[in-house]
Amino acid sequence: RLDYVSIWEDMCYSRGPLISPKLFEEFMLPCYKKLTGFLRSKGIEIIMVDTDGNHEIINDLFIEGGVNCLYPLEVAAGMDALKLRDKYGEKLLMIGNVDKRTLAAGGSALRKEVERKIALTESGGYIVSVDHAVSADVPFHNYVEYISIVKKRFGIER
């Protein structure tokens, strides 16, 4: 049995989706409902969409279509997991939203960013993760620092 399904749907850029909400509703929403209905009939409860960019104006449509998890929540595009939690509560699961630029910067900016996002884990439904792939400009010691902050917060010794 599958634990979750991820739909790789890179359909947004920094200012919004590549298609209008109206077109999404007309052409994509019926497909999402059909797919997520089938997946749920097979016992798959977590259905995640992976899209970069700013998808704020179509989040309601994703949810209406049966999606209940979003990733990577790109900070540079204006996505904010704290605001999403305020709007959708725990019905929307989230992964990501740790700004990759603070990972490159390191130091207090990184600690502040990670601690801010870790707070979301207290109510569940959030996995701490960088908001995209770790880029080549991230020094190794910054990545180690990031992992250390997360491990310390969750009491992971090794």
CSV table of C-alpha atoms in Angstrom, one decimal:
chain,number,residue,atom,x,y,z
A,1,ARG,CA,0.0,0.0,0.0
A,2,LEU,CA,1.3,3.5,-0.8
A,3,ASP,CA,1.7,6.0,2.0
A,4,TYR,CA,1.1,9.0,-0.3
A,5,VAL,CA,1.1,10.1,-3.9
A,6,SER,CA,3.0,13.1,-5.2
A,7,ILE,CA,1.7,14.9,-8.3
A,8,TRP,CA,4.6,16.8,-9.9
A,9,GLU,CA,2.7,19.9,-11.3
A,10,ASP,CA,5.2,22.7,-11.8
A,11,MET,CA,2.6,25.1,-13.1
A,12,CYS,CA,3.4,28.4,-11.3
A,13,TYR,CA,6.1,31.0,-11.5
A,14,SER,CA,7.1,33.7,-9.0
A,15,ARG,CA,3.9,35.8,-9.5
A,16,GLY,CA,1.3,33.1,-9.9
A,17,PRO,CA,0.1,30.1,-11.9
A,18,LEU,CA,0.7,29.8,-15.6
A,19,ILE,CA,-3.0,29.3,-16.2
A,20,SER,CA,-5.9,31.3,-14.7
A,21,PRO,CA,-8.0,29.9,-11.9
A,22,LYS,CA,-10.9,29.8,-14.3
A,23,LEU,CA,-9.0,27.5,-16.7
A,24,PHE,CA,-7.8,25.4,-13.8
A,25,GLU,CA,-11.4,25.0,-12.7
A,26,GLU,CA,-12.6,24.1,-16.1
A,27,PHE,CA,-9.9,21.8,-17.4
A,28,MET,CA,-7.9,20.5,-14.4
A,29,LEU,CA,-10.2,20.3,-11.5
A,30,PRO,CA,-12.4,17.5,-13.0
A,31,CYS,CA,-9.2,15.5,-13.6
A,32,TYR,CA,-7.9,16.1,-10.0
A,33,LYS,CA,-11.3,15.0,-8.6
A,34,LYS,CA,-11.3,11.9,-10.6
A,35,LEU,CA,-7.6,11.0,-9.8
A,36,THR,CA,-7.9,11.8,-6.1
A,37,GLY,CA,-11.2,10.0,-5.8
A,38,PHE,CA,-9.6,6.9,-7.3
A,39,LEU,CA,-6.5,7.2,-5.0
A,40,ARG,CA,-8.7,7.6,-1.9
A,41,SER,CA,-10.7,4.5,-2.9
A,42,LYS,CA,-7.4,2.6,-2.7
A,43,GLY,CA,-6.8,3.9,0.8
A,44,ILE,CA,-4.3,6.6,-0.1
A,45,GLU,CA,-5.0,9.5,2.2
A,46,ILE,CA,-2.1,11.9,1.4
A,47,ILE,CA,-2.1,13.4,-2.0
A,48,MET,CA,0.6,16.0,-2.5
A,49,VAL,CA,1.2,18.5,-5.3
A,50,ASP,CA,4.7,19.6,-6.0
A,51,THR,CA,4.7,23.0,-7.6
A,52,ASP,CA,7.2,25.8,-7.4
A,53,GLY,CA,6.3,29.4,-7.6
A,54,ASN,CA,3.3,31.2,-6.1
A,55,HIS,CA,0.1,29.1,-6.2
A,56,GLU,CA,-1.8,31.0,-3.6
A,57,ILE,CA,-4.8,31.8,-5.9
A,58,ILE,CA,-5.3,28.2,-6.9
A,59,ASN,CA,-4.8,26.6,-3.5
A,60,ASP,CA,-8.5,26.4,-2.9
A,61,LEU,CA,-8.9,24.6,-6.2
A,62,PHE,CA,-6.2,22.1,-5.3
A,63,ILE,CA,-8.0,21.4,-2.1
A,64,GLU,CA,-11.4,21.2,-3.8
A,65,GLY,CA,-9.7,18.7,-6.2
A,66,GLY,CA,-8.7,16.5,-3.3
A,67,VAL,CA,-5.2,17.6,-2.7
A,68,ASN,CA,-4.3,17.8,0.9
A,69,CYS,CA,-0.5,18.4,0.9
A,70,LEU,CA,1.6,21.1,-0.8
A,71,TYR,CA,5.4,21.2,-1.4
A,72,PRO,CA,7.9,23.0,-1.6
A,73,LEU,CA,6.2,26.4,-0.7
A,74,GLU,CA,8.8,28.6,-2.3
A,75,VAL,CA,9.5,31.6,-0.1
A,76,ALA,CA,11.1,33.7,-2.9
A,77,ALA,CA,7.8,33.4,-4.7
A,78,GLY,CA,5.8,34.7,-1.7
A,79,MET,CA,4.6,31.4,-0.2
A,80,ASP,CA,4.3,31.4,3.6
A,81,ALA,CA,3.5,28.3,5.5
A,82,LEU,CA,2.5,30.2,8.6
A,83,LYS,CA,-0.2,32.1,6.6
A,84,LEU,CA,-1.3,28.9,4.9
A,85,ARG,CA,-1.7,27.3,8.4
A,86,ASP,CA,-3.8,30.3,9.5
A,87,LYS,CA,-6.0,30.0,6.4
A,88,TYR,CA,-6.4,26.2,6.1
A,89,GLY,CA,-5.6,24.9,9.5
A,90,GLU,CA,-4.5,21.3,9.8
A,91,LYS,CA,-6.5,20.1,6.8
A,92,LEU,CA,-3.6,21.2,4.6
A,93,LEU,CA,-0.4,19.3,5.1
A,94,MET,CA,2.8,21.1,4.1
A,95,ILE,CA,6.4,20.3,3.4
A,96,GLY,CA,9.1,22.9,2.9
A,97,ASN,CA,9.1,26.7,3.1
A,98,VAL,CA,12.6,27.0,4.7
A,99,ASP,CA,14.0,29.7,2.5
A,100,LYS,CA,16.9,28.3,0.5
A,101,ARG,CA,18.5,31.8,0.5
A,102,THR,CA,18.9,31.7,4.3
A,103,LEU,CA,20.5,28.3,3.9
A,104,ALA,CA,23.1,29.9,1.7
A,105,ALA,CA,23.5,32.8,4.2
A,106,GLY,CA,23.8,30.7,7.3
A,107,GLY,CA,24.2,32.1,10.8
A,108,SER,CA,21.5,33.8,12.6
A,109,ALA,CA,19.3,34.3,9.5
A,110,LEU,CA,19.3,30.5,9.1
A,111,ARG,CA,18.6,29.8,12.7
A,112,LYS,CA,15.7,32.3,12.8
A,113,GLU,CA,14.2,30.9,9.6
A,114,VAL,CA,14.3,27.3,10.7
A,115,GLU,CA,13.0,28.0,14.2
A,116,ARG,CA,10.1,30.1,12.8
A,117,LYS,CA,9.1,27.2,10.6
A,118,ILE,CA,9.7,24.5,13.2
A,119,ALA,CA,6.9,26.1,15.2
A,120,LEU,CA,4.5,24.7,12.7
A,121,THR,CA,5.4,21.1,13.7
A,122,GLU,CA,3.8,21.5,17.1
A,123,SER,CA,0.3,21.1,15.7
A,124,GLY,CA,1.4,18.4,13.2
A,125,GLY,CA,0.9,18.3,9.5
A,126,TYR,CA,4.2,20.0,8.6
A,127,ILE,CA,7.6,18.6,7.6
A,128,VAL,CA,10.6,21.0,7.9
A,129,SER,CA,12.3,21.1,4.6
A,130,VAL,CA,14.1,23.6,2.3
A,131,ASP,CA,11.8,25.2,-0.2
A,132,HIS,CA,13.5,23.6,-3.2
A,133,ALA,CA,16.7,21.7,-3.9
A,134,VAL,CA,19.7,22.7,-2.0
A,135,SER,CA,21.7,24.8,-4.4
A,136,ALA,CA,25.4,24.8,-5.2
A,137,ASP,CA,25.9,28.2,-3.4
A,138,VAL,CA,25.2,26.6,0.0
A,139,PRO,CA,28.4,26.0,1.9
A,140,PHE,CA,28.5,22.5,3.4
A,141,HIS,CA,28.9,23.9,7.0
A,142,ASN,CA,25.6,25.8,6.5
A,143,TYR,CA,23.9,22.6,5.5
A,144,VAL,CA,25.3,20.8,8.5
A,145,GLU,CA,24.1,23.7,10.7
A,146,TYR,CA,20.6,23.5,9.2
A,147,ILE,CA,20.5,19.7,10.0
A,148,SER,CA,21.9,20.3,13.5
A,149,ILE,CA,19.2,22.9,14.3
A,150,VAL,CA,16.4,20.5,13.2
A,151,LYS,CA,17.9,17.5,15.0
A,152,LYS,CA,18.4,19.5,18.2
A,153,ARG,CA,14.8,20.7,18.1
A,154,PHE,CA,13.5,17.1,17.8
A,155,GLY,CA,15.9,15.6,20.3
A,156,ILE,CA,17.7,13.5,17.7
A,157,GLU,CA,21.2,12.6,19.0
A,158,ARG,CA,22.9,11.1,15.9
